[in-house]
mmCIF file of N, CA and C in Angstrom:
data_model
loop_
_atom_site.group_PDB
_atom_site.id
_atom_site.type_symbol
_atom_site.label_atom_id
_atom_site.label_comp_id
_atom_site.label_asym_id
_atom_site.label_seq_id
_atom_site.Cartn_x
_atom_site.Cartn_y
_atom_site.Cartn_z
ATOM 1 N N MET D 1032 14.018 16.289 13.619
ATOM 2 C CA MET D 1032 14.148 14.975 13.002
ATOM 3 C C MET D 1032 12.783 14.334 12.811
ATOM 4 N N GLY D 1033 11.864 14.611 13.739
ATOM 5 C CA GLY D 1033 10.524 14.044 13.626
ATOM 6 C C GLY D 1033 9.800 14.541 12.399
ATOM 7 N N ASN D 1034 10.040 15.789 12.025
ATOM 8 C CA ASN D 1034 9.405 16.363 10.844
ATOM 9 C C ASN D 1034 9.849 15.621 9.586
ATOM 10 N N MET D 1035 11.124 15.279 9.496
ATOM 11 C CA MET D 1035 11.650 14.547 8.346
ATOM 12 C C MET D 1035 11.045 13.152 8.286
ATOM 13 N N GLY D 1036 10.902 12.513 9.434
ATOM 14 C CA GLY D 1036 10.284 11.182 9.485
ATOM 15 C C GLY D 1036 8.833 11.236 9.038
ATOM 16 N N ASN D 1037 8.141 12.280 9.445
ATOM 17 C CA ASN D 1037 6.740 12.457 9.049
ATOM 18 C C ASN D 1037 6.639 12.661 7.535
ATOM 19 N N MET D 1038 7.549 13.443 6.973
ATOM 20 C CA MET D 1038 7.553 13.668 5.526
ATOM 21 C C MET D 1038 7.805 12.365 4.772
ATOM 22 N N MET D 1039 8.683 11.536 5.287
ATOM 23 C CA MET D 1039 8.988 10.255 4.642
ATOM 24 C C MET D 1039 7.765 9.346 4.664
ATOM 25 N N LYS D 1040 7.051 9.333 5.790
ATOM 26 C CA LYS D 1040 5.835 8.525 5.886
ATOM 27 C C LYS D 1040 4.793 9.011 4.887
ATOM 28 N N GLN D 1041 4.660 10.327 4.766
ATOM 29 C CA GLN D 1041 3.699 10.890 3.816
ATOM 30 C C GLN D 1041 4.097 10.541 2.383
ATOM 31 N N ALA D 1042 5.383 10.600 2.100
ATOM 32 C CA ALA D 1042 5.875 10.259 0.762
ATOM 33 C C ALA D 1042 5.609 8.794 0.450
ATOM 34 N N GLN D 1043 5.799 7.919 1.433
ATOM 35 C CA GLN D 1043 5.532 6.493 1.231
ATOM 36 C C GLN D 1043 4.052 6.252 0.994
ATOM 37 N N LYS D 1044 3.183 6.934 1.746
ATOM 38 C CA LYS D 1044 1.741 6.796 1.555
ATOM 39 C C LYS D 1044 1.338 7.262 0.162
ATOM 40 N N LEU D 1045 1.906 8.384 -0.266
ATOM 41 C CA LEU D 1045 1.611 8.910 -1.594
ATOM 42 C C LEU D 1045 2.067 7.921 -2.662
ATOM 43 N N GLN D 1046 3.235 7.338 -2.473
ATOM 44 C CA GLN D 1046 3.750 6.367 -3.436
ATOM 45 C C GLN D 1046 2.831 5.143 -3.517
ATOM 46 N N GLN D 1047 2.348 4.666 -2.377
ATOM 47 C CA GLN D 1047 1.436 3.523 -2.364
ATOM 48 C C GLN D 1047 0.129 3.859 -3.072
ATOM 49 N N LYS D 1048 -0.384 5.066 -2.808
ATOM 50 C CA LYS D 1048 -1.626 5.495 -3.467
ATOM 51 C C LYS D 1048 -1.417 5.611 -4.974
ATOM 52 N N MET D 1049 -0.272 6.097 -5.372
ATOM 53 C CA MET D 1049 0.008 6.245 -6.805
ATOM 54 C C MET D 1049 0.120 4.890 -7.492
ATOM 55 N N MET D 1050 0.745 3.935 -6.845
ATOM 56 C CA MET D 1050 0.851 2.603 -7.430
ATOM 57 C C MET D 1050 -0.526 1.985 -7.601
ATOM 58 N N LYS D 1051 -1.374 2.166 -6.602
ATOM 59 C CA LYS D 1051 -2.736 1.648 -6.686
ATOM 60 C C LYS D 1051 -3.498 2.346 -7.805
ATOM 61 N N LEU D 1052 -3.340 3.667 -7.921
ATOM 62 C CA LEU D 1052 -4.011 4.427 -8.960
ATOM 63 C C LEU D 1052 -3.549 3.978 -10.341
ATOM 64 N N GLN D 1053 -2.255 3.735 -10.510
ATOM 65 C CA GLN D 1053 -1.742 3.278 -11.792
ATOM 66 C C GLN D 1053 -2.359 1.935 -12.181
ATOM 67 N N GLU D 1054 -2.535 1.045 -11.218
ATOM 68 C CA GLU D 1054 -3.188 -0.234 -11.483
ATOM 69 C C GLU D 1054 -4.634 -0.018 -11.910
ATOM 70 N N GLU D 1055 -5.327 0.899 -11.218
ATOM 71 C CA GLU D 1055 -6.715 1.188 -11.556
ATOM 72 C C GLU D 1055 -6.823 1.826 -12.934
ATOM 73 N N LEU D 1056 -5.909 2.733 -13.242
ATOM 74 C CA LEU D 1056 -5.937 3.399 -14.540
ATOM 75 C C LEU D 1056 -5.686 2.418 -15.686
ATOM 76 N N ALA D 1057 -4.900 1.388 -15.433
ATOM 77 C CA ALA D 1057 -4.640 0.393 -16.468
ATOM 78 C C ALA D 1057 -5.930 -0.325 -16.864
ATOM 79 N N GLU D 1058 -6.900 -0.351 -15.950
ATOM 80 C CA GLU D 1058 -8.167 -1.025 -16.215
ATOM 81 C C GLU D 1058 -9.228 -0.072 -16.758
ATOM 82 N N GLN D 1059 -9.016 1.232 -16.623
ATOM 83 C CA GLN D 1059 -9.971 2.208 -17.134
ATOM 84 C C GLN D 1059 -9.696 2.457 -18.608
ATOM 85 N N THR D 1060 -10.760 2.676 -19.365
ATOM 86 C CA THR D 1060 -10.593 2.872 -20.801
ATOM 87 C C THR D 1060 -11.250 4.165 -21.261
ATOM 88 N N VAL D 1061 -10.777 4.631 -22.396
ATOM 89 C CA VAL D 1061 -11.378 5.751 -23.099
ATOM 90 C C VAL D 1061 -11.609 5.298 -24.533
ATOM 91 N N GLU D 1062 -12.570 5.937 -25.178
ATOM 92 C CA GLU D 1062 -12.895 5.583 -26.555
ATOM 93 C C GLU D 1062 -12.855 6.839 -27.412
ATOM 94 N N ALA D 1063 -12.320 6.701 -28.602
ATOM 95 C CA ALA D 1063 -12.284 7.810 -29.551
ATOM 96 C C ALA D 1063 -12.748 7.290 -30.905
ATOM 97 N N THR D 1064 -13.367 8.182 -31.673
ATOM 98 C CA THR D 1064 -13.837 7.787 -32.996
ATOM 99 C C THR D 1064 -13.389 8.819 -34.030
ATOM 100 N N ALA D 1065 -13.422 8.389 -35.270
ATOM 101 C CA ALA D 1065 -13.139 9.287 -36.392
ATOM 102 C C ALA D 1065 -14.059 8.883 -37.529
ATOM 103 N N GLY D 1066 -14.275 9.817 -38.434
ATOM 104 C CA GLY D 1066 -15.125 9.522 -39.585
ATOM 105 C C GLY D 1066 -16.558 9.267 -39.193
ATOM 106 N N GLY D 1067 -17.051 10.017 -38.227
ATOM 107 C CA GLY D 1067 -18.433 9.829 -37.803
ATOM 108 C C GLY D 1067 -18.687 8.472 -37.168
ATOM 109 N N GLY D 1068 -17.674 7.936 -36.523
ATOM 110 C CA GLY D 1068 -17.820 6.650 -35.843
ATOM 111 C C GLY D 1068 -17.427 5.460 -36.704
ATOM 112 N N MET D 1069 -16.911 5.717 -37.876
ATOM 113 C CA MET D 1069 -16.519 4.616 -38.765
ATOM 114 C C MET D 1069 -15.260 3.903 -38.265
ATOM 115 N N VAL D 1070 -14.420 4.627 -37.540
ATOM 116 C CA VAL D 1070 -13.233 4.041 -36.920
ATOM 117 C C VAL D 1070 -13.318 4.338 -35.431
ATOM 118 N N LYS D 1071 -13.206 3.276 -34.624
ATOM 119 C CA LYS D 1071 -13.297 3.423 -33.174
ATOM 120 C C LYS D 1071 -12.057 2.802 -32.541
ATOM 121 N N VAL D 1072 -11.446 3.558 -31.607
ATOM 122 C CA VAL D 1072 -10.243 3.092 -30.924
ATOM 123 C C VAL D 1072 -10.482 3.162 -29.421
ATOM 124 N N VAL D 1073 -10.084 2.101 -28.725
ATOM 125 C CA VAL D 1073 -10.183 2.058 -27.267
ATOM 126 C C VAL D 1073 -8.768 1.956 -26.706
ATOM 127 N N ALA D 1074 -8.468 2.838 -25.729
ATOM 128 C CA ALA D 1074 -7.163 2.843 -25.072
ATOM 129 C C ALA D 1074 -7.373 2.788 -23.566
ATOM 130 N N ASN D 1075 -6.347 2.343 -22.850
ATOM 131 C CA ASN D 1075 -6.441 2.319 -21.389
ATOM 132 C C ASN D 1075 -5.584 3.432 -20.789
ATOM 133 N N GLY D 1076 -5.560 3.495 -19.481
ATOM 134 C CA GLY D 1076 -4.820 4.529 -18.776
ATOM 135 C C GLY D 1076 -3.319 4.365 -18.811
ATOM 136 N N LYS D 1077 -2.838 3.305 -19.422
ATOM 137 C CA LYS D 1077 -1.397 3.124 -19.600
ATOM 138 C C LYS D 1077 -0.983 3.536 -21.011
ATOM 139 N N GLN D 1078 -1.897 4.231 -21.714
ATOM 140 C CA GLN D 1078 -1.688 4.658 -23.093
ATOM 141 C C GLN D 1078 -1.417 3.472 -24.019
ATOM 142 N N GLN D 1079 -2.124 2.384 -23.771
ATOM 143 C CA GLN D 1079 -2.051 1.219 -24.646
ATOM 144 C C GLN D 1079 -3.337 1.143 -25.450
ATOM 145 N N ILE D 1080 -3.215 0.867 -26.741
ATOM 146 C CA ILE D 1080 -4.379 0.684 -27.588
ATOM 147 C C ILE D 1080 -4.895 -0.732 -27.351
ATOM 148 N N LEU D 1081 -6.152 -0.837 -26.933
ATOM 149 C CA LEU D 1081 -6.741 -2.141 -26.644
ATOM 150 C C LEU D 1081 -7.481 -2.714 -27.843
ATOM 151 N N SER D 1082 -8.104 -1.828 -28.627
ATOM 152 C CA SER D 1082 -8.818 -2.322 -29.799
ATOM 153 C C SER D 1082 -9.013 -1.212 -30.823
ATOM 154 N N ILE D 1083 -9.130 -1.638 -32.076
ATOM 155 C CA ILE D 1083 -9.464 -0.750 -33.180
ATOM 156 C C ILE D 1083 -10.566 -1.449 -33.961
ATOM 157 N N ALA D 1084 -11.685 -0.741 -34.147
ATOM 158 C CA ALA D 1084 -12.806 -1.289 -34.926
ATOM 159 C C ALA D 1084 -13.013 -0.395 -36.145
ATOM 160 N N ILE D 1085 -13.115 -1.032 -37.304
ATOM 161 C CA ILE D 1085 -13.288 -0.301 -38.557
ATOM 162 C C ILE D 1085 -14.541 -0.837 -39.249
ATOM 163 N N GLU D 1086 -15.462 0.071 -39.567
ATOM 164 C CA GLU D 1086 -16.679 -0.319 -40.279
ATOM 165 C C GLU D 1086 -16.324 -0.668 -41.725
ATOM 166 N N LYS D 1087 -16.992 -1.676 -42.263
ATOM 167 C CA LYS D 1087 -16.716 -2.135 -43.630
ATOM 168 C C LYS D 1087 -16.858 -1.020 -44.658
ATOM 169 N N GLU D 1088 -17.831 -0.147 -44.431
ATOM 170 C CA GLU D 1088 -18.120 0.895 -45.413
ATOM 171 C C GLU D 1088 -16.957 1.853 -45.650
ATOM 172 N N VAL D 1089 -16.073 1.989 -44.684
ATOM 173 C CA VAL D 1089 -14.966 2.933 -44.812
ATOM 174 C C VAL D 1089 -13.750 2.294 -45.494
ATOM 175 N N VAL D 1090 -13.784 0.992 -45.691
ATOM 176 C CA VAL D 1090 -12.672 0.296 -46.328
ATOM 177 C C VAL D 1090 -12.853 0.381 -47.851
ATOM 178 N N ASP D 1091 -12.059 1.242 -48.454
ATOM 179 C CA ASP D 1091 -12.112 1.444 -49.901
ATOM 180 C C ASP D 1091 -10.706 1.208 -50.444
ATOM 181 N N PRO D 1092 -10.497 0.113 -51.184
ATOM 182 C CA PRO D 1092 -9.149 -0.176 -51.701
ATOM 183 C C PRO D 1092 -8.587 0.950 -52.562
ATOM 184 N N ASP D 1093 -9.461 1.772 -53.127
ATOM 185 C CA ASP D 1093 -8.992 2.875 -53.967
ATOM 186 C C ASP D 1093 -8.666 4.132 -53.156
ATOM 187 N N ASP D 1094 -8.952 4.120 -51.849
ATOM 188 C CA ASP D 1094 -8.679 5.292 -51.011
ATOM 189 C C ASP D 1094 -8.120 4.854 -49.655
ATOM 190 N N VAL D 1095 -7.014 4.158 -49.698
ATOM 191 C CA VAL D 1095 -6.361 3.673 -48.481
ATOM 192 C C VAL D 1095 -5.883 4.846 -47.624
ATOM 193 N N ASP D 1096 -5.489 5.935 -48.269
ATOM 194 C CA ASP D 1096 -5.001 7.102 -47.535
ATOM 195 C C ASP D 1096 -6.046 7.628 -46.557
ATOM 196 N N MET D 1097 -7.305 7.663 -46.980
ATOM 197 C CA MET D 1097 -8.365 8.155 -46.104
ATOM 198 C C MET D 1097 -8.500 7.250 -44.873
ATOM 199 N N LEU D 1098 -8.463 5.956 -45.084
ATOM 200 C CA LEU D 1098 -8.571 5.012 -43.970
ATOM 201 C C LEU D 1098 -7.399 5.191 -43.005
ATOM 202 N N GLN D 1099 -6.216 5.342 -43.543
ATOM 203 C CA GLN D 1099 -5.046 5.547 -42.693
ATOM 204 C C GLN D 1099 -5.188 6.836 -41.884
ATOM 205 N N ASP D 1100 -5.684 7.887 -42.520
ATOM 206 C CA ASP D 1100 -5.891 9.157 -41.817
ATOM 207 C C ASP D 1100 -6.910 9.011 -40.694
ATOM 208 N N LEU D 1101 -8.000 8.280 -40.952
ATOM 209 C CA LEU D 1101 -9.032 8.077 -39.923
ATOM 210 C C LEU D 1101 -8.472 7.293 -38.743
ATOM 211 N N ILE D 1102 -7.705 6.262 -39.034
ATOM 212 C CA ILE D 1102 -7.109 5.446 -37.963
ATOM 213 C C ILE D 1102 -6.138 6.289 -37.145
ATOM 214 N N THR D 1103 -5.303 7.049 -37.828
ATOM 215 C CA THR D 1103 -4.344 7.906 -37.130
ATOM 216 C C THR D 1103 -5.061 8.916 -36.245
ATOM 217 N N ALA D 1104 -6.104 9.544 -36.774
ATOM 218 C CA ALA D 1104 -6.853 10.534 -35.991
ATOM 219 C C ALA D 1104 -7.493 9.899 -34.766
ATOM 220 N N ALA D 1105 -8.092 8.730 -34.926
ATOM 221 C CA ALA D 1105 -8.759 8.061 -33.806
ATOM 222 C C ALA D 1105 -7.752 7.612 -32.753
ATOM 223 N N VAL D 1106 -6.615 7.087 -33.179
ATOM 224 C CA VAL D 1106 -5.582 6.638 -32.234
ATOM 225 C C VAL D 1106 -5.037 7.839 -31.458
ATOM 226 N N ASN D 1107 -4.717 8.913 -32.162
ATOM 227 C CA ASN D 1107 -4.188 10.100 -31.475
ATOM 228 C C ASN D 1107 -5.197 10.669 -30.492
ATOM 229 N N ASP D 1108 -6.471 10.685 -30.868
ATOM 230 C CA ASP D 1108 -7.514 11.183 -29.969
ATOM 231 C C ASP D 1108 -7.645 10.282 -28.742
ATOM 232 N N ALA D 1109 -7.585 8.974 -28.952
ATOM 233 C CA ALA D 1109 -7.686 8.035 -27.825
ATOM 234 C C ALA D 1109 -6.513 8.216 -26.866
ATOM 235 N N LEU D 1110 -5.315 8.376 -27.401
ATOM 236 C CA LEU D 1110 -4.145 8.564 -26.540
ATOM 237 C C LEU D 1110 -4.216 9.889 -25.787
ATOM 238 N N THR D 1111 -4.712 10.940 -26.448
ATOM 239 C CA THR D 1111 -4.882 12.221 -25.774
ATOM 240 C C THR D 1111 -5.890 12.102 -24.641
ATOM 241 N N LYS D 1112 -7.010 11.438 -24.910
ATOM 242 C CA LYS D 1112 -8.023 11.251 -23.864
ATOM 243 C C LYS D 1112 -7.472 10.426 -22.710
ATOM 244 N N SER D 1113 -6.673 9.428 -23.025
ATOM 245 C CA SER D 1113 -6.070 8.592 -21.989
ATOM 246 C C SER D 1113 -5.126 9.420 -21.125
ATOM 247 N N GLN D 1114 -4.302 10.253 -21.757
ATOM 248 C CA GLN D 1114 -3.381 11.103 -21.005
ATOM 249 C C GLN D 1114 -4.131 12.096 -20.132
ATOM 250 N N GLU D 1115 -5.230 12.643 -20.654
ATOM 251 C CA GLU D 1115 -6.038 13.579 -19.868
ATOM 252 C C GLU D 1115 -6.661 12.878 -18.663
ATOM 253 N N MET D 1116 -7.109 11.638 -18.863
ATOM 254 C CA MET D 1116 -7.691 10.870 -17.768
ATOM 255 C C MET D 1116 -6.639 10.640 -16.677
ATOM 256 N N VAL D 1117 -5.441 10.250 -17.078
ATOM 257 C CA VAL D 1117 -4.364 9.998 -16.124
ATOM 258 C C VAL D 1117 -3.998 11.288 -15.388
ATOM 259 N N SER D 1118 -3.849 12.384 -16.125
ATOM 260 C CA SER D 1118 -3.495 13.665 -15.501
ATOM 261 C C SER D 1118 -4.552 14.100 -14.499
ATOM 262 N N SER D 1119 -5.803 13.916 -14.865
ATOM 263 C CA SER D 1119 -6.904 14.291 -13.979
ATOM 264 C C SER D 1119 -6.876 13.473 -12.692
ATOM 265 N N GLN D 1120 -6.703 12.167 -12.816
ATOM 266 C CA GLN D 1120 -6.679 11.296 -11.640
ATOM 267 C C GLN D 1120 -5.445 11.560 -10.784
ATOM 268 N N MET D 1121 -4.291 11.764 -11.423
ATOM 269 C CA MET D 1121 -3.067 12.061 -10.668
ATOM 270 C C MET D 1121 -3.207 13.404 -9.962
ATOM 271 N N GLY D 1122 -3.828 14.377 -10.620
ATOM 272 C CA GLY D 1122 -4.026 15.690 -10.021
ATOM 273 C C GLY D 1122 -4.867 15.604 -8.768
ATOM 274 N N LYS D 1123 -5.880 14.735 -8.789
ATOM 275 C CA LYS D 1123 -6.707 14.546 -7.595
ATOM 276 C C LYS D 1123 -5.875 13.953 -6.456
ATOM 277 N N LEU D 1124 -4.998 13.028 -6.821
ATOM 278 C CA LEU D 1124 -4.186 12.345 -5.814
ATOM 279 C C LEU D 1124 -3.143 13.273 -5.211
ATOM 280 N N THR D 1125 -2.529 14.095 -6.050
ATOM 281 C CA THR D 1125 -1.441 14.946 -5.564
ATOM 282 C C THR D 1125 -1.923 16.331 -5.151
ATOM 283 N N GLY D 1126 -3.219 16.554 -5.199
ATOM 284 C CA GLY D 1126 -3.763 17.846 -4.807
ATOM 285 C C GLY D 1126 -3.383 18.958 -5.767
ATOM 286 N N GLY D 1127 -3.154 18.587 -7.032
ATOM 287 C CA GLY D 1127 -2.822 19.574 -8.038
ATOM 288 C C GLY D 1127 -1.348 19.919 -8.113
ATOM 289 N N MET D 1128 -0.534 19.320 -7.220
ATOM 290 C CA MET D 1128 0.903 19.586 -7.275
ATOM 291 C C MET D 1128 1.488 18.919 -8.521
ATOM 292 N N ASN D 1129 2.356 19.620 -9.195
ATOM 293 C CA ASN D 1129 3.035 19.041 -10.335
ATOM 294 C C ASN D 1129 4.333 18.410 -9.849
ATOM 295 N N ILE D 1130 4.343 17.107 -9.761
ATOM 296 C CA ILE D 1130 5.515 16.400 -9.259
ATOM 297 C C ILE D 1130 6.228 15.785 -10.461
ATOM 298 N N PRO D 1131 7.447 16.263 -10.775
ATOM 299 C CA PRO D 1131 8.162 15.767 -11.942
ATOM 300 C C PRO D 1131 8.317 14.243 -11.925
ATOM 301 N N GLY D 1132 8.135 13.646 -13.094
ATOM 302 C CA GLY D 1132 8.329 12.209 -13.221
ATOM 303 C C GLY D 1132 7.116 11.372 -12.917
ATOM 304 N N LEU D 1133 6.013 11.998 -12.480
ATOM 305 C CA LEU D 1133 4.823 11.218 -12.136
ATOM 306 C C LEU D 1133 3.896 11.048 -13.325
ATOM 307 N N MET D 1134 3.950 11.947 -14.267
ATOM 308 C CA MET D 1134 2.995 11.871 -15.373
ATOM 309 C C MET D 1134 3.710 11.890 -16.685
#
């Protein structure tokens, strides 16, 4: 019975560490660019887009499709980087164990 109690304590400690890590990740950011830096997107560890910056030179009313493609590419890259950051930090916390539902 003591072994089960010890496991529960360890699980609670892990849960507390994970909650703290999630709070920290919400404050950490990643940046992605497209078009040679003409479009810049910043995302946090909660996979939220915090900002999008677009240089004036890339705004061409006759080529809206290109601008949309650049924004899409930058957003997708930012979200991928954010997910990688979260996975990396969670992996450190869990010792590389893949725990379903955590990521």
